[in-house]
């Protein structure tokens, strides 16, 4: 979107008014409102142009392979305007990748789709961080503190199991050869006797 000299003058005046709010003239207010209307109209026109371009792109895509030159030209224009290629575009380019222009466009579209997916995943991770919840255990069932809020109080750690008072009777420790018997070497198969 490009501004003319008069529009830039109005925009500069609007910024000055926003930074230093003093008595504003009626003429300045009217100029700012006209500029806002012009910007809104330009945005609406850009949306209409984008919708027309995408509808035209879909028509050319449906007429492939006969409309190959027009489709590749429209797709390049759409990509330059910030279009994210969809599965239909990737499938069409994949089917026509024997053409060098389509092969180059397919690689470009794959990079754009990959970048878009990464940006979406990064945005989702920032806006909705995973909330971790604590797993709490009851030691004695908590019958005495039934009326209290259990989640607000820290829970005591489970006591370690005490060592047995009487150690196990002494047993002979097995030798490693008893636990892991030695491997036996494989016996070679008997030689077949040749019939003579």
PDB file of C-alpha atoms in Angstrom:
ATOM      1  CA  UNK A   1       0.000   0.000   0.000  1.00  0.00           C
ATOM      2  CA  UNK A   2       1.467   3.348  -1.075  1.00  0.00           C
ATOM      3  CA  UNK A   3       0.514   6.780   0.278  1.00  0.00           C
ATOM      4  CA  UNK A   4       0.474   9.973  -1.749  1.00  0.00           C
ATOM      5  CA  UNK A   5       2.086  13.209  -0.633  1.00  0.00           C
ATOM      6  CA  UNK A   6      -1.187  14.645   0.726  1.00  0.00           C
ATOM      7  CA  UNK A   7      -1.984  11.401   2.564  1.00  0.00           C
ATOM      8  CA  UNK A   8       1.471  11.355   4.135  1.00  0.00           C
ATOM      9  CA  UNK A   9       0.973  14.931   5.286  1.00  0.00           C
ATOM     10  CA  UNK A  10      -2.335  13.967   6.939  1.00  0.00           C
ATOM     11  CA  UNK A  11      -0.742  10.877   8.483  1.00  0.00           C
ATOM     12  CA  UNK A  12       2.126  12.943   9.901  1.00  0.00           C
ATOM     13  CA  UNK A  13      -0.357  15.426  11.366  1.00  0.00           C
ATOM     14  CA  UNK A  14      -2.406  12.570  12.903  1.00  0.00           C
ATOM     15  CA  UNK A  15       0.716  11.141  14.537  1.00  0.00           C
ATOM     16  CA  UNK A  16       1.644  14.584  15.882  1.00  0.00           C
ATOM     17  CA  UNK A  17      -1.858  14.960  17.353  1.00  0.00           C
ATOM     18  CA  UNK A  18      -1.589  11.510  18.959  1.00  0.00           C
ATOM     19  CA  UNK A  19       1.761  12.391  20.534  1.00  0.00           C
ATOM     20  CA  UNK A  20       0.808  15.922  21.633  1.00  0.00           C
ATOM     21  CA  UNK A  21      -2.959  16.093  22.137  1.00  0.00           C
ATOM     22  CA  UNK A  22      -3.807  19.768  22.081  1.00  0.00           C
ATOM     23  CA  UNK A  23      -6.680  21.705  20.552  1.00  0.00           C
ATOM     24  CA  UNK A  24      -7.426  19.953  17.268  1.00  0.00           C
ATOM     25  CA  UNK A  25      -8.890  21.807  14.312  1.00  0.00           C
ATOM     26  CA  UNK A  26     -12.030  20.502  12.630  1.00  0.00           C
ATOM     27  CA  UNK A  27     -10.167  20.397   9.327  1.00  0.00           C
ATOM     28  CA  UNK A  28      -7.542  18.040  10.807  1.00  0.00           C
ATOM     29  CA  UNK A  29     -10.271  15.719  12.093  1.00  0.00           C
ATOM     30  CA  UNK A  30     -11.969  15.647   8.684  1.00  0.00           C
ATOM     31  CA  UNK A  31      -8.633  14.910   6.953  1.00  0.00           C
ATOM     32  CA  UNK A  32      -7.904  12.051   9.369  1.00  0.00           C
ATOM     33  CA  UNK A  33     -11.363  10.545   8.836  1.00  0.00           C
ATOM     34  CA  UNK A  34     -10.960  10.752   5.044  1.00  0.00           C
ATOM     35  CA  UNK A  35      -7.558   9.064   5.289  1.00  0.00           C
ATOM     36  CA  UNK A  36      -9.007   6.293   7.472  1.00  0.00           C
ATOM     37  CA  UNK A  37     -11.793   5.749   4.892  1.00  0.00           C
ATOM     38  CA  UNK A  38      -9.221   5.588   2.099  1.00  0.00           C
ATOM     39  CA  UNK A  39      -7.129   3.020   3.990  1.00  0.00           C
ATOM     40  CA  UNK A  40     -10.231   0.911   4.702  1.00  0.00           C
ATOM     41  CA  UNK A  41     -11.224   1.030   1.023  1.00  0.00           C
ATOM     42  CA  UNK A  42      -7.700   0.012  -0.027  1.00  0.00           C
ATOM     43  CA  UNK A  43      -7.801  -2.958   2.379  1.00  0.00           C
ATOM     44  CA  UNK A  44     -11.219  -4.011   1.025  1.00  0.00           C
ATOM     45  CA  UNK A  45      -9.957  -3.708  -2.532  1.00  0.00           C
ATOM     46  CA  UNK A  46      -6.899  -5.819  -1.699  1.00  0.00           C
ATOM     47  CA  UNK A  47      -9.170  -8.490  -0.194  1.00  0.00           C
ATOM     48  CA  UNK A  48     -11.377  -8.456  -3.312  1.00  0.00           C
ATOM     49  CA  UNK A  49      -8.325  -8.725  -5.563  1.00  0.00           C
ATOM     50  CA  UNK A  50      -6.955 -11.608  -3.501  1.00  0.00           C
ATOM     51  CA  UNK A  51     -10.280 -13.470  -3.640  1.00  0.00           C
ATOM     52  CA  UNK A  52     -10.427 -12.973  -7.416  1.00  0.00           C
ATOM     53  CA  UNK A  53      -6.843 -14.186  -7.819  1.00  0.00           C
ATOM     54  CA  UNK A  54      -7.470 -17.318  -5.748  1.00  0.00           C
ATOM     55  CA  UNK A  55     -10.689 -18.108  -7.651  1.00  0.00           C
ATOM     56  CA  UNK A  56      -8.821 -17.679 -10.932  1.00  0.00           C
ATOM     57  CA  UNK A  57      -6.033 -19.911  -9.642  1.00  0.00           C
ATOM     58  CA  UNK A  58      -8.558 -22.624  -8.747  1.00  0.00           C
ATOM     59  CA  UNK A  59     -10.109 -22.436 -12.244  1.00  0.00           C
ATOM     60  CA  UNK A  60      -6.701 -22.804 -13.900  1.00  0.00           C
ATOM     61  CA  UNK A  61      -5.792 -25.653 -11.538  1.00  0.00           C
ATOM     62  CA  UNK A  62      -8.984 -27.533 -12.413  1.00  0.00           C
ATOM     63  CA  UNK A  63      -8.175 -27.188 -16.131  1.00  0.00           C
ATOM     64  CA  UNK A  64      -4.680 -28.710 -15.841  1.00  0.00           C
ATOM     65  CA  UNK A  65      -2.639 -29.891 -17.710  1.00  0.00           C
ATOM     66  CA  UNK A  66      -3.986 -27.782 -20.603  1.00  0.00           C
ATOM     67  CA  UNK A  67      -3.717 -24.539 -18.606  1.00  0.00           C
ATOM     68  CA  UNK A  68      -0.187 -25.159 -17.354  1.00  0.00           C
ATOM     69  CA  UNK A  69       1.433 -21.824 -18.413  1.00  0.00           C
ATOM     70  CA  UNK A  70      -1.397 -19.721 -16.989  1.00  0.00           C
ATOM     71  CA  UNK A  71      -1.538 -21.781 -13.785  1.00  0.00           C
ATOM     72  CA  UNK A  72       2.186 -21.472 -13.047  1.00  0.00           C
ATOM     73  CA  UNK A  73       2.096 -17.711 -13.719  1.00  0.00           C
ATOM     74  CA  UNK A  74      -0.923 -17.193 -11.453  1.00  0.00           C
ATOM     75  CA  UNK A  75       0.592 -19.384  -8.728  1.00  0.00           C
ATOM     76  CA  UNK A  76       3.801 -17.371  -8.787  1.00  0.00           C
ATOM     77  CA  UNK A  77       1.800 -14.133  -8.449  1.00  0.00           C
ATOM     78  CA  UNK A  78      -0.208 -15.610  -5.568  1.00  0.00           C
ATOM     79  CA  UNK A  79       2.932 -16.808  -3.773  1.00  0.00           C
ATOM     80  CA  UNK A  80       4.486 -13.357  -4.159  1.00  0.00           C
ATOM     81  CA  UNK A  81       1.324 -11.899  -2.554  1.00  0.00           C
ATOM     82  CA  UNK A  82       1.693 -14.165   0.507  1.00  0.00           C
ATOM     83  CA  UNK A  83      -0.487 -17.118  -0.542  1.00  0.00           C
ATOM     84  CA  UNK A  84       0.021 -20.378   1.356  1.00  0.00           C
ATOM     85  CA  UNK A  85      -0.266 -23.227  -1.158  1.00  0.00           C
ATOM     86  CA  UNK A  86      -2.811 -25.878  -0.286  1.00  0.00           C
ATOM     87  CA  UNK A  87      -2.852 -29.649  -0.777  1.00  0.00           C
ATOM     88  CA  UNK A  88      -4.488 -29.231  -4.213  1.00  0.00           C
ATOM     89  CA  UNK A  89      -1.605 -27.076  -5.413  1.00  0.00           C
ATOM     90  CA  UNK A  90       0.988 -29.528  -4.121  1.00  0.00           C
ATOM     91  CA  UNK A  91      -0.822 -32.474  -5.741  1.00  0.00           C
ATOM     92  CA  UNK A  92      -1.098 -30.643  -9.078  1.00  0.00           C
ATOM     93  CA  UNK A  93       2.579 -29.670  -9.059  1.00  0.00           C
ATOM     94  CA  UNK A  94       3.587 -33.186  -8.026  1.00  0.00           C
ATOM     95  CA  UNK A  95       1.689 -34.627 -11.001  1.00  0.00           C
ATOM     96  CA  UNK A  96       3.416 -32.174 -13.369  1.00  0.00           C
ATOM     97  CA  UNK A  97       6.906 -32.164 -11.872  1.00  0.00           C
ATOM     98  CA  UNK A  98       8.395 -33.428 -15.149  1.00  0.00           C
ATOM     99  CA  UNK A  99       8.086 -29.790 -16.253  1.00  0.00           C
ATOM    100  CA  UNK A 100      11.078 -27.826 -14.863  1.00  0.00           C
ATOM    101  CA  UNK A 101       8.940 -24.798 -13.926  1.00  0.00           C
ATOM    102  CA  UNK A 102       6.545 -27.047 -11.979  1.00  0.00           C
ATOM    103  CA  UNK A 103       9.438 -28.835 -10.277  1.00  0.00           C
ATOM    104  CA  UNK A 104      10.897 -25.491  -9.111  1.00  0.00           C
ATOM    105  CA  UNK A 105       7.452 -24.299  -7.982  1.00  0.00           C
ATOM    106  CA  UNK A 106       6.901 -27.561  -6.092  1.00  0.00           C
ATOM    107  CA  UNK A 107      10.115 -27.059  -4.096  1.00  0.00           C
ATOM    108  CA  UNK A 108       9.198 -23.438  -3.391  1.00  0.00           C
ATOM    109  CA  UNK A 109       5.695 -24.435  -2.236  1.00  0.00           C
ATOM    110  CA  UNK A 110       7.085 -27.192   0.003  1.00  0.00           C
ATOM    111  CA  UNK A 111       9.390 -24.689   1.715  1.00  0.00           C
ATOM    112  CA  UNK A 112       6.516 -22.235   2.209  1.00  0.00           C
ATOM    113  CA  UNK A 113       4.233 -24.933   3.648  1.00  0.00           C
ATOM    114  CA  UNK A 114       6.973 -26.178   5.984  1.00  0.00           C
ATOM    115  CA  UNK A 115       7.694 -22.628   7.189  1.00  0.00           C
ATOM    116  CA  UNK A 116       3.970 -21.987   7.716  1.00  0.00           C
ATOM    117  CA  UNK A 117       3.511 -25.196   9.726  1.00  0.00           C
ATOM    118  CA  UNK A 118       6.529 -24.381  11.926  1.00  0.00           C
ATOM    119  CA  UNK A 119       5.216 -20.870  12.557  1.00  0.00           C
ATOM    120  CA  UNK A 120       1.775 -22.225  13.476  1.00  0.00           C
ATOM    121  CA  UNK A 121       3.261 -24.772  15.869  1.00  0.00           C
ATOM    122  CA  UNK A 122       5.519 -22.163  17.455  1.00  0.00           C
ATOM    123  CA  UNK A 123       2.566 -19.795  17.859  1.00  0.00           C
ATOM    124  CA  UNK A 124       0.478 -22.529  19.431  1.00  0.00           C
ATOM    125  CA  UNK A 125       3.291 -23.372  21.855  1.00  0.00           C
ATOM    126  CA  UNK A 126       3.636 -19.718  22.877  1.00  0.00           C
ATOM    127  CA  UNK A 127      -0.078 -18.943  23.214  1.00  0.00           C
ATOM    128  CA  UNK A 128      -1.096 -22.197  24.906  1.00  0.00           C
ATOM    129  CA  UNK A 129       1.740 -23.536  27.045  1.00  0.00           C
ATOM    130  CA  UNK A 130       1.186 -26.993  28.392  1.00  0.00           C
ATOM    131  CA  UNK A 131       0.092 -26.904  32.002  1.00  0.00           C
ATOM    132  CA  UNK A 132       1.751 -29.502  34.180  1.00  0.00           C
ATOM    133  CA  UNK A 133      -0.208 -31.003  36.999  1.00  0.00           C
ATOM    134  CA  UNK A 134       1.220 -32.620  40.102  1.00  0.00           C
ATOM    135  CA  UNK A 135       0.401 -36.167  40.962  1.00  0.00           C
ATOM    136  CA  UNK A 136      -0.286 -36.336  44.689  1.00  0.00           C
ATOM    137  CA  UNK A 137      -0.523 -39.484  46.770  1.00  0.00           C
ATOM    138  CA  UNK A 138      -2.365 -40.100  50.021  1.00  0.00           C
ATOM    139  CA  UNK A 139      -0.268 -41.722  52.665  1.00  0.00           C
ATOM    140  CA  UNK A 140      -2.893 -42.865  55.208  1.00  0.00           C
ATOM    141  CA  UNK A 141      -6.124 -42.214  53.361  1.00  0.00           C
ATOM    142  CA  UNK A 142      -6.475 -38.777  55.060  1.00  0.00           C
ATOM    143  CA  UNK A 143      -9.470 -39.612  57.259  1.00  0.00           C
ATOM    144  CA  UNK A 144      -8.472 -37.161  60.011  1.00  0.00           C
ATOM    145  CA  UNK A 145      -8.166 -34.189  57.660  1.00  0.00           C
ATOM    146  CA  UNK A 146     -11.333 -34.867  55.695  1.00  0.00           C
ATOM    147  CA  UNK A 147     -12.607 -31.267  55.866  1.00  0.00           C
ATOM    148  CA  UNK A 148      -9.316 -29.639  54.799  1.00  0.00           C
ATOM    149  CA  UNK A 149      -8.349 -28.830  51.262  1.00  0.00           C
ATOM    150  CA  UNK A 150      -5.789 -31.486  50.348  1.00  0.00           C
ATOM    151  CA  UNK A 151      -4.484 -29.738  47.226  1.00  0.00           C
ATOM    152  CA  UNK A 152      -3.393 -26.645  49.199  1.00  0.00           C
ATOM    153  CA  UNK A 153      -1.241 -28.525  51.699  1.00  0.00           C
ATOM    154  CA  UNK A 154       2.115 -30.101  50.871  1.00  0.00           C
ATOM    155  CA  UNK A 155       2.066 -33.827  51.291  1.00  0.00           C
ATOM    156  CA  UNK A 156       4.712 -35.587  53.354  1.00  0.00           C
ATOM    157  CA  UNK A 157       7.088 -37.818  51.498  1.00  0.00           C
ATOM    158  CA  UNK A 158       6.476 -41.543  51.770  1.00  0.00           C
ATOM    159  CA  UNK A 159       8.839 -42.906  54.437  1.00  0.00           C
ATOM    160  CA  UNK A 160      11.531 -45.252  53.265  1.00  0.00           C
ATOM    161  CA  UNK A 161      10.997 -48.903  54.034  1.00  0.00           C
ATOM    162  CA  UNK A 162      12.990 -49.812  57.182  1.00  0.00           C
ATOM    163  CA  UNK A 163      15.738 -52.365  56.949  1.00  0.00           C
ATOM    164  CA  UNK A 164      14.766 -55.828  58.279  1.00  0.00           C
ATOM    165  CA  UNK A 165      15.747 -56.402  61.914  1.00  0.00           C
ATOM    166  CA  UNK A 166      17.138 -59.873  61.209  1.00  0.00           C
ATOM    167  CA  UNK A 167      19.184 -60.210  58.066  1.00  0.00           C
ATOM    168  CA  UNK A 168      18.497 -63.143  55.803  1.00  0.00           C
ATOM    169  CA  UNK A 169      20.371 -66.306  56.680  1.00  0.00           C
ATOM    170  CA  UNK A 170      23.778 -66.658  55.176  1.00  0.00           C
ATOM    171  CA  UNK A 171      23.642 -68.461  51.890  1.00  0.00           C
ATOM    172  CA  UNK A 172      26.597 -69.436  49.822  1.00  0.00           C
ATOM    173  CA  UNK A 173      27.143 -66.978  47.010  1.00  0.00           C
ATOM    174  CA  UNK A 174      27.025 -68.834  43.698  1.00  0.00           C
ATOM    175  CA  UNK A 175      30.016 -68.737  41.452  1.00  0.00           C
ATOM    176  CA  UNK A 176      29.680 -66.975  38.114  1.00  0.00           C
ATOM    177  CA  UNK A 177      30.179 -70.284  36.340  1.00  0.00           C
ATOM    178  CA  UNK A 178      27.142 -71.657  38.198  1.00  0.00           C
ATOM    179  CA  UNK A 179      24.926 -68.713  37.296  1.00  0.00           C
ATOM    180  CA  UNK A 180      26.214 -68.332  33.753  1.00  0.00           C
ATOM    181  CA  UNK A 181      27.354 -71.720  32.481  1.00  0.00           C
ATOM    182  CA  UNK A 182      30.099 -71.624  29.874  1.00  0.00           C
ATOM    183  CA  UNK A 183      28.992 -71.564  26.286  1.00  0.00           C
ATOM    184  CA  UNK A 184      29.392 -74.719  24.369  1.00  0.00           C
ATOM    185  CA  UNK A 185      31.046 -74.539  21.038  1.00  0.00           C
ATOM    186  CA  UNK A 186      28.757 -75.520  18.182  1.00  0.00           C
ATOM    187  CA  UNK A 187      29.346 -78.998  16.914  1.00  0.00           C
ATOM    188  CA  UNK A 188      30.121 -79.037  13.204  1.00  0.00           C
ATOM    189  CA  UNK A 189      27.531 -80.999  11.195  1.00  0.00           C
ATOM    190  CA  UNK A 190      28.590 -84.472  10.168  1.00  0.00           C
ATOM    191  CA  UNK A 191      29.950 -84.660   6.696  1.00  0.00           C
ATOM    192  CA  UNK A 192      27.597 -86.152   4.225  1.00  0.00           C
ATOM    193  CA  UNK A 193      28.849 -89.295   2.719  1.00  0.00           C
ATOM    194  CA  UNK A 194      29.056 -89.276  -0.963  1.00  0.00           C
ATOM    195  CA  UNK A 195      27.344 -92.090  -2.739  1.00  0.00           C
ATOM    196  CA  UNK A 196      30.040 -93.931  -4.553  1.00  0.00           C
TER     197      UNK A 196
END
